Coordinates of C-alpha atoms in Angstrom, one line a residue:
M285 CA 134.9 174.2 113.9
K286 CA 134.6 172.2 117.3
K287 CA 130.5 172.1 116.7
I288 CA 130.7 170.8 113.2
I289 CA 133.3 168.1 114.5
F290 CA 131.0 167.6 117.3
L291 CA 127.8 167.1 115.4
L292 CA 129.7 165.0 113.0
L293 CA 130.7 162.5 115.7
C294 CA 127.3 162.4 117.3
L295 CA 125.8 161.6 113.7
F296 CA 128.5 158.8 113.3
S297 CA 127.7 157.4 117.0
Y298 CA 123.9 157.6 116.4
S299 CA 124.5 155.8 112.8
V300 CA 126.6 153.2 114.6
V301 CA 124.5 152.3 117.7
N302 CA 121.0 151.9 115.8
G303 CA 122.2 150.2 112.8
W304 CA 122.8 146.6 114.5
S305 CA 120.5 143.9 113.2
Y306 CA 119.9 140.2 114.2
P307 CA 122.1 137.5 113.0
L308 CA 119.1 135.3 111.3
H309 CA 116.4 137.1 109.1
E310 CA 114.7 134.2 108.3
I311 CA 114.1 131.1 110.5
A312 CA 112.2 128.0 110.0
K313 CA 108.8 127.5 111.5
P314 CA 109.4 126.1 114.9
V315 CA 107.4 122.9 114.1
V316 CA 108.7 119.4 113.5
S317 CA 107.6 119.3 109.8
C318 CA 109.6 122.4 109.2
K319 CA 112.3 122.8 111.6
Y320 CA 114.0 119.2 111.0
N321 CA 114.5 119.8 107.2
L322 CA 117.0 121.6 105.3
W323 CA 116.6 125.2 104.6
K324 CA 116.9 124.7 100.9
N325 CA 114.2 121.9 100.9
L326 CA 111.6 123.8 103.0
W327 CA 108.5 125.3 101.2
S328 CA 107.6 129.0 101.4
S329 CA 104.8 128.2 104.5
C330 CA 108.0 127.0 106.5
K331 CA 109.9 130.2 106.4
I332 CA 109.1 133.0 108.8
P333 CA 110.6 136.0 109.7
L334 CA 112.8 136.2 113.0
P335 CA 110.4 137.5 115.8
K336 CA 112.1 140.1 117.9
L337 CA 112.5 139.0 121.7
T338 CA 113.9 141.8 124.2
P339 CA 114.6 140.8 128.1
S340 CA 111.5 142.8 129.0
M341 CA 109.6 140.1 126.9
Y342 CA 111.1 137.2 129.0
K343 CA 108.7 136.4 131.4
K344 CA 105.6 137.2 129.3
E345 CA 106.7 134.8 126.3
S346 CA 108.6 132.0 128.8
K347 CA 105.0 130.0 129.0
D348 CA 104.8 130.0 125.0
I349 CA 106.8 127.0 124.7
H350 CA 105.3 126.5 120.9
F351 CA 106.6 129.4 119.7
F352 CA 109.3 131.6 121.6
R353 CA 110.9 128.8 123.6
R354 CA 111.1 126.6 120.4
I355 CA 113.2 129.8 118.7
Y356 CA 115.3 131.3 121.5
T357 CA 116.1 128.0 123.1
V358 CA 118.3 128.9 125.8
L359 CA 118.8 132.5 126.8
W360 CA 121.9 134.4 128.5
M361 CA 122.8 133.2 131.8
S362 CA 120.1 130.1 131.6
S363 CA 120.7 126.5 132.1
Y364 CA 120.6 123.8 129.5
K365 CA 118.0 122.1 131.5
Y366 CA 115.3 124.8 131.5
G367 CA 116.9 127.3 129.0
W368 CA 115.0 130.3 130.0
D369 CA 115.7 130.2 133.8
T370 CA 118.0 133.6 133.4
M371 CA 120.3 134.5 136.2
N372 CA 120.1 130.6 137.4
G373 CA 122.6 129.3 134.8
T374 CA 126.0 130.3 132.9
H375 CA 125.3 130.0 129.2
L376 CA 127.4 132.5 127.7
G377 CA 124.6 133.5 124.9
T378 CA 121.5 133.1 123.0
D379 CA 120.5 129.8 121.0
F380 CA 118.5 130.4 118.1
A381 CA 117.0 126.9 116.8
T382 CA 116.0 126.7 113.1
S383 CA 116.8 124.3 110.0
K384 CA 120.3 123.5 109.0
W385 CA 121.8 125.7 106.4
T386 CA 119.7 128.6 107.5
P387 CA 121.7 131.5 106.1
V388 CA 123.5 133.7 109.1
Y389 CA 124.6 137.3 108.6
S390 CA 126.7 139.6 110.6
I391 CA 125.3 142.1 112.8
W392 CA 127.0 145.2 111.7
D393 CA 130.3 146.0 109.9
G394 CA 133.7 144.5 111.4
R395 CA 137.0 142.3 110.7
V396 CA 136.9 138.7 111.1
V397 CA 139.3 137.8 114.2
Y398 CA 138.5 133.9 114.3
A399 CA 136.9 131.7 111.5
S400 CA 138.2 128.1 112.4
Y401 CA 137.6 125.0 114.6
H402 CA 137.1 125.7 118.4
K403 CA 136.7 122.9 121.3
G404 CA 133.4 122.5 122.2
R405 CA 131.8 124.9 119.4
W406 CA 133.6 123.2 116.7
K407 CA 132.9 125.5 113.7
V408 CA 133.1 129.4 115.1
V409 CA 133.2 132.7 113.5
V410 CA 134.4 135.9 115.7
I411 CA 133.7 139.4 114.6
Q412 CA 135.2 142.4 115.9
H413 CA 133.2 145.5 115.6
R414 CA 133.6 149.1 116.9
V415 CA 131.3 150.6 119.3
N416 CA 132.0 154.1 120.8
W417 CA 135.7 153.7 120.6
K418 CA 135.2 150.2 122.2
Y419 CA 135.5 147.1 120.7
V420 CA 133.0 144.3 120.9
Y421 CA 133.1 141.0 119.6
S422 CA 129.9 139.0 118.0
N423 CA 130.3 135.1 118.0
Y424 CA 128.8 132.4 115.9
A425 CA 129.2 129.1 117.0
H426 CA 128.2 125.4 115.6
L427 CA 128.2 126.4 112.0
S428 CA 127.9 123.9 109.1
K429 CA 129.9 126.0 106.6
I430 CA 132.4 129.1 107.1
T431 CA 132.7 131.2 103.7
V432 CA 135.0 133.8 105.4
N433 CA 138.6 133.9 106.3
F434 CA 140.7 135.4 109.1
N435 CA 141.2 139.3 108.8
Q436 CA 138.7 139.7 106.3
K437 CA 136.3 142.6 106.3
V438 CA 132.6 141.9 106.3
N439 CA 129.6 144.2 105.7
Q440 CA 126.2 144.0 107.5
N441 CA 123.7 141.6 106.5
T442 CA 126.0 140.0 104.3
K443 CA 125.5 136.4 104.5
I444 CA 129.0 134.6 105.3
W445 CA 128.0 131.2 107.2
E446 CA 125.2 128.9 107.4
V447 CA 123.7 127.0 110.5
G448 CA 124.7 123.6 111.5
H449 CA 124.9 121.4 114.8
T450 CA 128.7 121.2 115.0
G451 CA 130.6 120.4 118.3
N452 CA 128.6 120.5 121.4
A453 CA 125.1 120.5 119.5
R454 CA 122.5 117.9 119.4
W455 CA 120.3 119.7 117.2
N456 CA 120.5 122.6 114.5
H457 CA 120.9 126.0 116.1
L458 CA 123.2 129.0 116.1
H459 CA 124.6 130.1 119.2
F460 CA 125.0 134.0 119.3
Q461 CA 127.3 135.7 121.8
I462 CA 128.7 139.2 122.8
D463 CA 131.9 139.4 124.3
T464 CA 133.3 142.7 125.4
N465 CA 137.1 141.3 126.6
Q466 CA 139.3 143.8 124.7
S467 CA 141.7 140.7 124.5
I468 CA 141.6 139.6 120.9
W469 CA 143.3 136.1 122.1
A470 CA 140.5 135.7 124.3
H471 CA 138.0 135.0 121.6
P472 CA 135.8 133.3 121.2
W473 CA 135.6 133.5 125.1
W474 CA 135.6 130.7 127.1
F475 CA 135.7 129.8 130.6
R476 CA 139.3 130.6 130.9
Y477 CA 139.1 130.6 134.6
C478 CA 136.9 127.1 134.8
A479 CA 138.9 125.0 132.7
W480 CA 138.4 122.1 135.3
H481 CA 134.8 122.2 135.1
T482 CA 132.6 120.5 132.2
I483 CA 130.6 122.7 129.8
N484 CA 127.5 121.0 131.4
S485 CA 128.0 121.7 134.7
I486 CA 129.2 125.4 134.4
T487 CA 125.8 126.1 132.4
N488 CA 123.4 124.3 134.3
S489 CA 124.7 126.2 137.4
R490 CA 126.2 129.7 138.5
I491 CA 129.6 128.3 138.2
C492 CA 132.3 131.3 136.6
Q493 CA 129.0 133.4 136.5
K494 CA 131.0 136.4 137.9
E495 CA 133.6 135.9 135.1
A496 CA 130.8 135.6 132.8
L497 CA 129.0 139.1 133.1
E498 CA 132.4 140.6 133.7
N499 CA 133.3 139.4 129.7
T500 CA 129.7 139.0 128.2
V501 CA 126.9 140.6 127.6
D502 CA 122.8 139.5 127.0
P503 CA 123.0 139.7 123.1
L504 CA 119.2 140.2 122.7
A505 CA 119.7 143.2 125.5
F506 CA 122.6 144.4 123.4
L507 CA 120.4 144.5 120.0
A508 CA 117.4 146.3 122.3
T509 CA 119.9 149.1 123.5
N510 CA 121.9 149.3 120.2
G511 CA 124.9 148.3 122.2
A512 CA 124.3 150.9 125.1
I513 CA 124.3 147.7 127.8
I514 CA 128.3 147.2 127.3
K515 CA 128.8 150.5 129.3
Y516 CA 127.0 148.7 132.0
T517 CA 128.8 147.3 135.2
V518 CA 128.1 143.8 136.7
S519 CA 125.9 144.7 139.3
Q520 CA 123.6 146.8 136.8
K521 CA 123.9 143.8 134.3
I522 CA 122.3 141.7 137.4
K523 CA 119.8 144.2 138.2
K524 CA 118.7 144.9 134.5
Q525 CA 118.6 141.1 133.8
P526 CA 115.2 139.5 134.5
K527 CA 115.4 136.7 136.7
I528 CA 113.0 133.8 136.1
S529 CA 112.5 131.2 138.5
R530 CA 112.9 127.5 137.6
K531 CA 109.4 126.8 139.1
N532 CA 107.7 129.0 136.8
I533 CA 108.9 127.2 133.8
I534 CA 108.6 123.8 132.0
S535 CA 111.7 122.3 131.8
R536 CA 113.5 121.2 128.3
E537 CA 112.9 117.6 129.0
E538 CA 109.4 118.0 128.7
I539 CA 109.8 120.2 125.5
Q540 CA 111.6 117.7 124.0
R541 CA 109.2 115.0 125.1
Q542 CA 106.8 117.0 122.9
I543 CA 109.0 117.5 120.2
V544 CA 110.0 113.7 120.2
Q545 CA 106.5 112.6 119.9
E546 CA 105.5 115.3 117.2
F547 CA 108.6 114.0 115.3
L548 CA 107.3 110.2 115.6
R549 CA 103.8 111.3 114.1
T550 CA 105.3 112.8 111.2
H551 CA 108.1 110.3 110.1
K552 CA 108.3 107.0 109.8
F553 CA 111.4 104.7 110.7
N554 CA 111.7 101.1 108.9
F555 CA 113.9 98.4 110.4
N556 CA 115.1 95.7 108.0
F557 CA 116.6 93.1 109.6
S558 CA 119.0 90.6 107.6
N559 CA 117.2 87.5 108.9
A560 CA 113.8 87.4 110.0
W561 CA 114.1 86.1 113.5
V562 CA 117.0 83.7 113.7
Y563 CA 120.8 84.3 113.8
Y564 CA 123.7 82.1 114.2
I565 CA 126.5 82.4 116.6
W566 CA 129.8 83.7 116.0
K567 CA 128.2 84.7 112.2
Y568 CA 127.5 88.7 111.5
G569 CA 124.3 89.8 111.7
S570 CA 123.4 93.4 110.5
F571 CA 120.3 95.5 110.2
T572 CA 119.5 98.7 108.4
I573 CA 117.4 101.7 109.8
S574 CA 115.9 104.0 107.1
L575 CA 113.9 107.3 107.9
K576 CA 111.2 109.0 105.8
D577 CA 109.4 112.1 106.2
R578 CA 105.6 112.7 105.6
K579 CA 106.3 112.8 101.7
W580 CA 108.1 109.3 102.0
R581 CA 111.2 111.3 101.3
N582 CA 114.6 110.0 102.8
Y583 CA 115.2 112.1 106.0
K584 CA 118.8 113.7 105.6
N585 CA 118.9 115.7 108.4
I586 CA 119.6 115.6 112.3
L587 CA 117.2 113.8 114.3
P588 CA 115.5 115.8 117.3
D589 CA 117.7 113.9 119.7
D590 CA 119.8 110.9 120.2
M591 CA 118.9 107.2 118.9
N592 CA 120.2 104.5 121.2
I593 CA 120.1 100.9 121.0
I594 CA 119.4 99.2 124.5
Y595 CA 120.6 95.0 124.4
D596 CA 122.1 92.8 126.3
K597 CA 126.1 93.1 126.2
S598 CA 126.6 89.8 127.4
F599 CA 124.9 88.3 124.0
F600 CA 126.8 90.3 121.5
S601 CA 130.7 90.8 121.2
A602 CA 130.2 93.8 119.1
V603 CA 127.6 96.1 118.2
S604 CA 128.0 99.5 116.2
P605 CA 127.3 102.2 117.2
R606 CA 125.6 102.4 120.6
W607 CA 124.3 105.9 119.6
L608 CA 122.9 106.5 115.9
K609 CA 122.9 109.2 113.6
I610 CA 121.2 109.0 110.7
I611 CA 122.9 109.4 107.4
D612 CA 121.3 110.2 103.9
G613 CA 118.2 108.8 105.5
S614 CA 119.6 105.4 106.5
R615 CA 122.0 103.6 108.7
K616 CA 123.3 99.9 108.8
I617 CA 124.3 98.2 112.1
T618 CA 126.2 95.0 112.5
F619 CA 126.8 92.6 115.4
I620 CA 127.9 89.4 116.1
P621 CA 126.1 87.2 118.5
K622 CA 128.1 85.0 121.0
K623 CA 125.9 83.0 123.0
T624 CA 122.7 81.0 122.2
W625 CA 119.3 82.2 123.3
T626 CA 116.4 84.2 122.9
T627 CA 117.5 88.3 123.2
F628 CA 116.0 91.4 121.9
F629 CA 117.1 95.0 120.6
T630 CA 115.2 98.1 121.9
I631 CA 115.4 101.1 120.1
K632 CA 114.5 104.5 121.4
L633 CA 114.6 108.2 120.2
W634 CA 115.4 110.2 123.2
K635 CA 113.2 108.4 125.9
S636 CA 110.4 107.3 123.5
F637 CA 110.3 103.4 122.3
V638 CA 110.5 103.1 118.5
Y639 CA 111.1 99.7 117.7
Q640 CA 111.9 96.2 119.7
K641 CA 113.1 93.1 117.9
T642 CA 113.4 89.9 119.2
I643 CA 115.8 87.3 117.6
R644 CA 117.0 83.7 118.3
I645 CA 120.5 82.9 118.7
V646 CA 121.5 79.3 117.6
K647 CA 124.1 77.3 116.5
K648 CA 124.5 76.3 112.6
W649 CA 124.0 72.9 113.2
Q650 CA 121.2 73.1 116.0
S651 CA 117.7 71.6 115.0
L652 CA 114.9 72.9 117.3
Q653 CA 111.7 71.3 118.6
V654 CA 108.3 72.5 117.6
K655 CA 106.4 72.8 120.6
H656 CA 103.7 75.4 119.3
W657 CA 102.4 77.2 116.1
N658 CA 101.1 80.5 115.1
I659 CA 98.5 80.8 112.2
I660 CA 98.2 83.8 109.6
T661 CA 95.1 83.5 107.8
F662 CA 93.3 85.5 105.2
P663 CA 90.7 86.5 104.6
K664 CA 88.9 86.8 108.0
N665 CA 85.7 85.5 106.9
K666 CA 85.8 81.8 105.6
Y667 CA 83.0 80.5 103.3
I668 CA 82.2 76.5 102.7
W669 CA 84.0 75.5 99.2
Q670 CA 85.8 78.8 99.2
P671 CA 89.8 77.9 99.2
V672 CA 91.6 80.1 101.4
W673 CA 95.3 80.6 101.9
W674 CA 96.6 79.6 105.3
I675 CA 100.6 80.4 106.5
N676 CA 101.5 78.7 109.8
I677 CA 104.9 79.7 111.6
F678 CA 106.1 77.0 113.9
Q679 CA 107.0 78.3 117.5
D680 CA 109.7 76.4 120.1
A681 CA 108.8 75.8 123.9
W682 CA 109.8 79.9 124.5
Y683 CA 107.0 80.5 121.8
M684 CA 110.0 82.0 119.6
N685 CA 109.1 81.7 116.2
I686 CA 111.3 79.3 114.0
I687 CA 112.4 80.7 110.6
K688 CA 115.3 79.5 108.5
V689 CA 116.0 76.8 111.2
P690 CA 115.3 73.2 110.8
F691 CA 113.0 71.8 113.0
K692 CA 112.7 68.2 114.0
G693 CA 110.3 65.6 112.8
I694 CA 107.2 64.8 110.9
Y695 CA 103.8 66.1 111.7
N696 CA 100.1 65.6 110.5
L697 CA 97.8 68.5 109.7
T698 CA 94.1 67.5 110.0
S699 CA 90.8 68.7 111.4
S700 CA 88.7 67.7 114.4
T701 CA 85.3 67.3 112.1
K702 CA 87.2 65.7 109.1
D703 CA 85.0 67.7 106.8
V704 CA 88.1 69.9 105.9
I705 CA 89.9 69.4 102.6
F706 CA 93.6 70.6 102.4
C707 CA 95.7 71.2 99.4
K708 CA 99.0 70.0 99.7
A709 CA 101.7 72.3 101.2
W710 CA 103.5 74.8 98.6
T711 CA 107.2 75.0 98.8
N712 CA 107.9 77.1 95.8
I713 CA 107.5 80.8 96.4
R714 CA 107.5 81.9 92.8
Y715 CA 104.5 80.3 92.0
L716 CA 101.8 81.0 94.8
N717 CA 99.5 83.2 92.8
Y718 CA 99.1 80.0 90.3
F719 CA 98.5 77.5 93.2
K720 CA 95.4 75.9 92.9
C721 CA 93.3 72.8 94.8
N722 CA 92.5 70.1 92.6
I723 CA 91.8 66.2 92.9
Y724 CA 95.7 66.0 93.0
N725 CA 97.0 68.1 95.7
T726 CA 94.1 67.4 98.1
S727 CA 93.4 65.2 100.9
K728 CA 91.8 65.4 104.8
W729 CA 95.1 65.5 106.0
I730 CA 98.7 66.5 105.2
N731 CA 102.2 65.0 106.2
F732 CA 104.8 67.4 106.3
N733 CA 108.4 68.0 107.4
Y734 CA 111.0 71.2 107.2
K735 CA 111.6 70.4 103.6
D736 CA 107.7 71.1 102.9
T737 CA 108.1 74.3 104.2
I738 CA 109.4 78.0 102.7
F739 CA 112.0 78.8 105.4
G740 CA 109.9 77.0 108.0
L741 CA 106.6 78.5 106.9
L742 CA 103.9 76.1 106.1
V743 CA 102.0 77.5 103.3
F744 CA 98.9 75.8 102.3
K745 CA 95.2 76.3 101.2
F746 CA 92.1 74.3 102.6
Y747 CA 88.5 74.6 102.1
S748 CA 85.4 73.0 103.7
N749 CA 82.5 70.9 102.5
S750 CA 80.0 71.6 105.1
W751 CA 79.4 74.9 107.3
K752 CA 80.4 72.9 110.6
S753 CA 82.6 74.7 112.9
T754 CA 85.8 73.0 113.4
K755 CA 89.5 73.1 114.4
L756 CA 92.8 72.7 112.7
I757 CA 95.0 70.4 114.7
V758 CA 98.7 69.6 114.3
K759 CA 100.0 65.8 115.8
D760 CA 103.1 64.3 115.5
L761 CA 104.2 60.6 114.5
K762 CA 102.7 59.1 117.9
W763 CA 99.2 61.4 117.0
K764 CA 99.8 63.4 120.1
V765 CA 98.5 67.0 119.8
I766 CA 101.2 69.5 119.3
S767 CA 99.2 72.5 119.0
Q768 CA 95.5 73.5 117.6
T769 CA 93.6 76.8 116.4
R770 CA 90.8 78.2 117.9
T771 CA 87.2 77.1 116.7
I772 CA 87.0 78.3 112.8
Y773 CA 83.4 78.9 111.4
F774 CA 82.3 78.8 107.6
K775 CA 79.4 80.4 106.1
P776 CA 77.4 79.1 103.4
I777 CA 77.9 80.7 99.7
K778 CA 75.2 82.6 98.6
F779 CA 73.8 82.6 95.4
V780 CA 73.1 86.2 93.4
D781 CA 69.6 84.8 91.9
K782 CA 68.0 83.3 95.1
K783 CA 65.0 82.2 92.5
S784 CA 67.4 79.7 90.7
L785 CA 65.7 76.5 89.0
Y786 CA 68.8 74.7 90.1
N787 CA 70.0 75.1 93.5
S788 CA 69.7 71.5 94.6
Y789 CA 72.1 70.6 91.6
L790 CA 74.5 73.5 92.3
L791 CA 74.9 72.7 95.9
S792 CA 75.7 68.7 94.7
A793 CA 78.2 70.1 91.9
C794 CA 80.0 72.2 94.5
K795 CA 80.5 69.3 96.7
K796 CA 82.0 67.6 93.7
W797 CA 84.8 70.4 93.6
L798 CA 82.9 71.9 90.5
C799 CA 82.4 75.2 91.9
L800 CA 86.2 75.5 92.7
S801 CA 87.8 78.5 90.8
I802 CA 84.5 80.0 89.8
L803 CA 83.5 81.2 93.3
D804 CA 83.5 84.9 93.6
K805 CA 84.6 85.2 97.3
W806 CA 81.3 84.3 99.3
Y807 CA 78.8 83.8 96.5
L808 CA 78.3 82.3 93.2
W809 CA 76.8 84.4 90.5
N810 CA 74.4 81.7 89.1
T811 CA 73.1 83.9 86.5
K812 CA 76.3 84.7 85.0
K813 CA 77.2 84.1 81.4
V814 CA 79.8 81.0 80.8
S815 CA 82.5 82.4 78.8
K816 CA 85.4 79.8 77.2
K817 CA 87.6 80.4 80.5
Y818 CA 84.9 79.4 83.1
A819 CA 84.0 76.4 80.5
K820 CA 87.4 75.4 81.0
Y821 CA 87.5 75.6 84.7
I822 CA 84.3 73.4 85.0
L823 CA 85.2 70.8 82.6
A824 CA 88.7 70.8 84.0
N825 CA 87.2 70.0 87.6
M826 CA 84.5 68.0 86.2
M827 CA 87.3 65.7 84.4
N828 CA 89.5 65.5 87.6
Y829 CA 86.6 64.1 89.7
L830 CA 86.0 61.7 87.4
W831 CA 89.7 60.4 86.2
K832 CA 92.5 61.2 88.6
K833 CA 95.2 60.3 86.0
I834 CA 94.3 63.0 83.5
K835 CA 95.6 66.2 84.2
Y836 CA 93.6 69.5 82.4
T837 CA 95.4 72.5 82.4
I838 CA 93.6 75.9 82.0
Y839 CA 95.6 78.5 79.9
R840 CA 94.8 82.3 79.2
I841 CA 91.7 82.3 77.5
D842 CA 89.5 85.2 76.3
D843 CA 87.1 85.6 78.9
T844 CA 84.8 87.8 76.7
K845 CA 83.6 85.3 74.5
Y846 CA 80.4 83.6 75.8
L847 CA 78.9 80.3 74.8
T848 CA 75.3 79.4 73.5
R849 CA 73.5 76.3 74.7
L850 CA 74.5 74.6 71.8
Q851 CA 78.3 75.4 71.8
F852 CA 78.6 74.4 75.4
V853 CA 76.9 71.0 74.5
D854 CA 79.1 70.3 71.6
Y855 CA 82.1 71.6 73.9
V856 CA 81.4 68.9 76.5
F857 CA 80.8 65.9 74.1
K858 CA 84.3 66.8 72.6
V859 CA 86.2 66.9 75.6
L860 CA 84.4 63.8 77.0
W861 CA 84.7 61.8 73.8
L862 CA 81.2 60.3 74.3
K863 CA 79.9 58.0 71.9
I864 CA 76.7 59.3 70.2
K865 CA 73.9 57.0 68.7
N866 CA 72.2 57.9 65.4
Y867 CA 68.6 59.0 65.9
N868 CA 66.2 59.7 63.1
T869 CA 63.6 61.5 65.1
V870 CA 63.6 64.8 67.1
S871 CA 61.6 65.5 69.8
K872 CA 58.9 68.1 69.3
Y873 CA 60.3 70.3 72.2
I874 CA 63.9 70.8 70.6
D875 CA 63.9 73.1 68.0
M876 CA 66.9 71.5 66.2
R877 CA 65.8 71.4 62.6
A878 CA 68.2 74.3 61.7
Q879 CA 71.3 72.3 62.9
S880 CA 73.4 69.6 61.7
K881 CA 72.6 65.8 62.1
D882 CA 75.7 65.5 64.4
L883 CA 74.6 68.3 66.9
Q884 CA 70.9 67.0 66.5
N885 CA 72.2 63.5 67.9
K886 CA 73.8 65.0 70.7
V887 CA 70.7 66.8 71.9
I888 CA 68.5 64.0 71.2
Y889 CA 70.7 61.8 73.0
L890 CA 70.5 63.8 76.3
T891 CA 66.8 63.5 75.9
K892 CA 66.6 59.9 75.7
L893 CA 68.8 60.2 79.2
W894 CA 66.1 61.8 80.7
F895 CA 67.5 65.0 80.6
V896 CA 64.8 67.7 81.5
W897 CA 66.2 71.1 80.2
K898 CA 63.9 73.3 82.6
D899 CA 64.0 76.9 81.0
R900 CA 62.6 79.9 82.2
F901 CA 60.0 80.3 79.7
A902 CA 58.7 76.8 79.4
K903 CA 59.9 73.3 80.6
Y904 CA 61.0 70.6 78.4
H905 CA 62.1 73.5 75.8
F906 CA 65.8 74.0 74.6
Q907 CA 66.8 76.9 72.9
P908 CA 70.1 76.4 71.2
K909 CA 70.9 79.8 70.3
K910 CA 70.4 81.2 73.7
T911 CA 73.7 82.2 75.8
I912 CA 74.1 79.2 78.5
T913 CA 74.5 80.3 82.3
L914 CA 76.2 79.0 85.1
E915 CA 73.5 77.5 86.7
E916 CA 72.6 75.8 83.5
A917 CA 76.2 74.8 82.8
L918 CA 76.7 73.4 86.2
Y919 CA 73.2 71.6 86.0
F920 CA 74.3 70.1 83.0
V921 CA 77.5 68.8 84.0
E922 CA 76.1 67.5 87.4
F923 CA 73.2 65.5 85.2
L924 CA 76.0 63.8 83.2
L925 CA 78.2 62.8 86.3
E926 CA 75.2 60.9 88.0
K927 CA 74.4 59.1 84.5
Y928 CA 77.9 58.2 84.5
K929 CA 78.0 57.0 87.7
K930 CA 75.0 54.6 86.7

């Protein structure tokens, strides 16, 4: 009978000591794109089984910072500074780094003896287990959620809580600890004899190491030995525990630097300030920080380290907060300027520079003096007769951009060669896309003040009538040069068909505004068929050139219907209201016999004005049904302009 009882006890003991499991089954892959995402949002490739680690592997894996050291971030009896410098610190357990809300499981059957808030560790669960007639206590700290209650019985491998970063934790991890103290009220076991020291000072040194060795064991060694390590004395624990010198491992600062740099490469910070550059004294200002992941979704998890704002306290009466945490992908920061000056905000993630914003603090009634200007232009290449957008940002003596703050005086914008044609500055931001250069809003200079700008930005168009290099110059009323640009070079436009019969006429027409609105970037598609839309542009430019008082508006017209030669001629005569004389004869070179008498007279009128239509097939030959091209239309209009002047 005694033998049977002994065998049963052996079997029971064997089943217990061989049944311990790790508190985590799966973890987030130790890379930034996975580790700092929520567990529920992780894709399958980001979840991996927890790799097992034993004290015998410590020295071998201590150099693998990209895998084991990013999972097991701090070992038992190590320091926060190095993480793997075993027996050089007094860390009571092992930290498992993984994604937030990673499921945590009980390592064995037991009874919950603590499930609540605890100073330093915040949300903590402690389970009492019985091993060989002794009690051990497994501790799970920094949890985000607790789903068990005090005195509740739990089973092995039952999910009862989740990983978080509550309490003394900067990032998501599970602090796993095994206590051997038999007093239930001592758990979770803390530095009961070192209460006058801070957590960091104790952990980063050997303070209270003797008390820690008496009351805790290496949790990974406990799992590896199936609980047998609890029988060891303090001297045996020291002897069995491998000691890793700090000289042989990389500091956690270097690991953190790599993690932060990897995080900044895969995530995007956006900073939206309520004003562009200028803020008023004693008036609330604010800016919003938003963070996106690589899929451009709002980042709602914890940052890999603290984000802090560096600023001069003498310029602001309140900035909240100094240490930042991003909540639901964004955070709003408010401040109150109290001194007029130029200052800045610098924002860093850990020690890595993220963003710097220079701002100007002024009084509400203050008006600044323009000393410099900064040009933003597009496109980069500039071609003759091709209008381009320019935006001018005015600056004060400290090269600070003047935005939303009135500046003094009236200024003159001109060019050094006088060949540049300026469009009048545009002040309505809603209609910038419809802003076009014509005879009513162009000149070789612009006089402007603050009212001619958009919040201090001077928006205008310009083009050149020659390909000579030039500079744009800003002068005050005393003709003193305030600032000037670098030399601007213009390139001549090109014709798609270089064998055009009307090159000289095309160049002359472009100088008379006729090419405006029909240039395609840097070239003129001279062989392109003329639609009603292009015909409207050409005639509008022509009328603006002839009569300054007549406005000709271009409306949306079908751009797929092309005009024949005769239709274009008839269109021009109707628009210009030219008086036509009656002719009884038709030139033998003009095939007009199938047309009406009115159309015949219009074409004959052109021939009486020595108009020569150079056809590609025969000179003096007019084919009325042939589709007209851009070069032919411009040649025709240029011819009428010359005859009109004479």
